[in-house]
Coordinates of C-alpha atoms in Angstrom, one line a residue:
I1 CA 1.7 -27.2 17.0
R2 CA 3.4 -23.8 16.4
L3 CA 7.1 -23.6 15.5
D4 CA 8.0 -21.4 18.6
S5 CA 6.3 -23.8 21.0
F6 CA 7.9 -26.8 19.3
C7 CA 11.4 -25.2 19.6
F8 CA 10.6 -24.4 23.3
L9 CA 9.8 -28.1 23.9
I10 CA 13.0 -29.2 22.3
I11 CA 15.1 -26.7 24.2
K12 CA 13.5 -27.8 27.4
Q13 CA 14.6 -31.4 26.7
L14 CA 18.2 -30.5 26.0
N15 CA 20.4 -30.8 29.1
N16 CA 23.8 -30.5 27.5
K17 CA 24.9 -26.8 26.9
T18 CA 26.9 -27.7 23.8
T19 CA 23.9 -29.4 22.2
Y20 CA 21.7 -26.4 23.1
F21 CA 24.3 -24.0 21.6
Y22 CA 24.4 -26.0 18.3
F23 CA 20.6 -26.2 18.2
V24 CA 20.2 -22.4 18.5
I25 CA 22.8 -21.8 15.8
I26 CA 21.0 -24.2 13.4
L27 CA 17.7 -22.7 14.2
Y28 CA 18.8 -19.2 13.3
S29 CA 20.8 -20.3 10.2
V30 CA 17.7 -21.9 8.6
P31 CA 15.7 -19.2 6.7
S32 CA 12.1 -18.8 7.6
V33 CA 9.6 -19.5 4.9
S34 CA 7.5 -16.5 5.8
A35 CA 10.4 -14.1 5.7
Q36 CA 11.6 -14.9 2.2
K37 CA 11.9 -12.0 -0.3
P38 CA 10.4 -12.3 -3.7
T39 CA 12.7 -13.6 -6.4
K40 CA 14.0 -11.5 -9.2
A41 CA 11.6 -13.2 -11.6
E42 CA 8.6 -12.6 -9.3
K43 CA 9.7 -8.9 -8.9
A44 CA 10.1 -8.6 -12.7
A45 CA 6.7 -10.1 -13.3
Q46 CA 5.0 -7.8 -10.8
L47 CA 6.7 -4.7 -12.5
E48 CA 5.6 -5.9 -15.9
Q49 CA 2.0 -6.4 -14.7
E50 CA 2.0 -2.9 -13.2
F51 CA 3.4 -1.4 -16.4
Q52 CA 0.8 -3.2 -18.5
Q53 CA -2.0 -1.9 -16.3
T54 CA -0.7 1.6 -16.5
R55 CA -0.3 1.3 -20.3
Q56 CA -3.9 0.2 -20.7
L57 CA -5.0 3.2 -18.5
I58 CA -3.0 5.7 -20.6
E59 CA -4.1 4.1 -24.0
S60 CA -7.7 4.4 -22.9
N61 CA -7.3 8.2 -22.9
H62 CA -9.4 8.4 -19.8
F63 CA -7.1 9.2 -16.8
Q64 CA -6.2 12.0 -14.4
F65 CA -2.9 13.4 -13.2
E66 CA -2.7 14.7 -9.6
L67 CA 0.5 16.5 -8.6
N68 CA 2.3 16.4 -5.3
R69 CA 5.5 18.3 -6.2
V70 CA 6.3 21.4 -8.2
Y71 CA 9.7 22.2 -9.8
P72 CA 10.1 25.7 -11.4
Q73 CA 12.8 26.3 -13.9
G74 CA 15.4 26.8 -11.2
G75 CA 14.8 23.2 -10.1
Q76 CA 14.0 23.9 -6.5
D77 CA 11.2 21.8 -5.0
L78 CA 8.3 24.0 -3.9
S79 CA 6.1 21.4 -2.3
R80 CA 6.5 23.2 1.0
F81 CA 3.8 25.6 -0.3
N82 CA 1.4 22.6 -0.5
P83 CA 0.6 23.0 -4.2
R84 CA -2.7 21.6 -5.5
G85 CA -3.4 20.8 -9.0
K86 CA -4.5 18.2 -11.5
F87 CA -5.6 17.7 -15.0
V88 CA -8.0 15.2 -16.5
I89 CA -7.8 13.6 -20.0
T90 CA -11.0 12.2 -21.4
D91 CA -10.7 11.0 -25.0
S92 CA -9.2 14.0 -26.9
V93 CA -10.0 16.7 -24.3
A94 CA -7.7 17.9 -21.5
K95 CA -9.0 20.0 -18.6
G96 CA -6.8 21.2 -15.8
T97 CA -5.6 23.7 -13.3
L98 CA -1.9 23.7 -12.2
P99 CA 0.0 26.1 -10.0
F100 CA 2.8 28.2 -11.6
F101 CA 5.9 29.6 -10.0
G102 CA 8.3 31.4 -12.2
R103 CA 8.7 34.0 -14.9
A104 CA 5.9 35.1 -17.1
Y105 CA 7.1 36.7 -20.3
S106 CA 4.0 38.1 -22.0
L107 CA 0.7 37.9 -20.2
P108 CA -2.3 40.3 -20.1
Y109 CA -2.4 42.3 -16.9
G110 CA -3.8 40.4 -13.9
E111 CA -3.4 37.0 -15.6
G112 CA -0.2 35.9 -13.9
G113 CA -1.7 33.2 -11.7
G114 CA -1.8 29.5 -12.3
I115 CA -2.1 27.6 -15.5
E116 CA -5.6 26.7 -16.7
F117 CA -6.7 24.9 -19.8
D118 CA -9.8 23.2 -21.2
G119 CA -9.9 22.1 -24.8
V120 CA -9.1 19.6 -27.5
M121 CA -5.5 18.2 -27.4
K122 CA -3.3 18.4 -30.5
D123 CA -0.3 16.4 -31.6
Q124 CA -0.9 13.5 -29.2
S125 CA 1.7 10.8 -29.1
L126 CA 2.4 7.8 -26.9
K127 CA 5.6 5.7 -27.0
I128 CA 7.5 3.3 -24.8
E129 CA 11.1 3.9 -23.8
H130 CA 13.6 1.9 -21.7
K131 CA 15.3 3.8 -18.9
K132 CA 17.6 2.1 -16.4
K133 CA 16.2 -1.4 -17.0
R134 CA 12.6 -0.1 -16.7
K135 CA 10.0 0.7 -19.2
I136 CA 8.3 4.1 -19.1
L137 CA 5.5 5.6 -21.2
I138 CA 6.1 9.0 -22.8
Y139 CA 2.8 10.7 -23.5
R140 CA 2.9 14.1 -25.2
F141 CA 0.3 16.6 -26.3
S142 CA -0.2 20.3 -26.9
I143 CA -3.2 22.4 -25.9
T144 CA -4.3 26.0 -26.6
A145 CA -5.7 27.9 -23.7
K146 CA -7.2 31.4 -23.6
N147 CA -3.9 33.4 -23.9
D148 CA -1.3 30.6 -24.3
T149 CA -0.3 27.3 -25.8
Y150 CA 1.2 24.6 -23.7
Q151 CA 3.3 21.6 -24.7
I152 CA 3.0 18.8 -22.1
S153 CA 5.3 15.8 -21.9
M154 CA 4.5 13.1 -19.3
E155 CA 6.9 10.3 -18.3
I156 CA 4.9 7.6 -16.6
S157 CA 6.3 4.6 -14.8
G158 CA 4.6 1.2 -14.2
G159 CA 3.1 2.1 -10.8
G160 CA 1.5 5.3 -12.0
N161 CA 4.2 7.6 -10.8
C162 CA 4.6 10.4 -13.3
S163 CA 6.7 13.5 -14.0
V164 CA 5.2 16.2 -16.2
N165 CA 7.2 18.9 -18.1
L166 CA 5.2 21.9 -19.2
N167 CA 6.5 24.4 -21.8
S168 CA 4.6 27.5 -22.7
N169 CA 4.8 30.3 -25.2
N170 CA 4.4 33.0 -22.5
R171 CA 5.9 31.5 -19.3
A172 CA 9.1 29.8 -18.2
Q173 CA 9.3 26.0 -18.2
I174 CA 7.9 24.2 -15.1
S175 CA 7.9 20.5 -14.0
Y176 CA 5.6 18.6 -11.8
S177 CA 5.6 15.1 -10.2
G178 CA 2.6 13.1 -9.1
T179 CA 0.5 10.1 -10.0
V180 CA -1.8 9.1 -12.8
S181 CA -5.0 7.2 -12.0
P182 CA -8.4 6.4 -13.5
V183 CA -10.8 9.4 -13.7
K184 CA -12.9 9.8 -10.6
D185 CA -16.5 10.9 -11.0
E186 CA -18.3 13.4 -8.8
T187 CA -18.8 10.9 -6.0
G188 CA -15.0 10.1 -5.9
K189 CA -15.3 6.6 -7.4
S190 CA -13.1 5.5 -10.3

């Protein structure tokens, strides 16, 4: 018998209004088992599990970053332009195309578009930091492209959310936010 039909049968049997009133108050004061929120310990365990999964992904050096927001040096969010971009890390190679909005200091004529790189990463490092009671991964590397060198710093949280800071020799600093995930093959499977 369901709880709501059980309550209806009891209410139907109650003739006294005072008894009915107390029954309703008791019914609403008892918390429902299905509506309970996870405890702090359960929440902490879930966050730790997500962090460990993300850590394993990053340590495998086989992941991709897909952006959903762009923040040029002025700090204004330019996601209204629907930016598209990503980079893929496989072992010691990084390949990517990212949009760029901002000042270019020294670029050959006609090369003021987006940021593109494909090559071997240098100065790779990975460390764990604690920020606001949460653990984050800091993944850094530098890569040399055709006419520029980029220093990339990624702050990755347990769920795969990520912010990327990109510094360049020839362009103004720019930041991106997005997610990291396993590398997808040509069919779109991880």
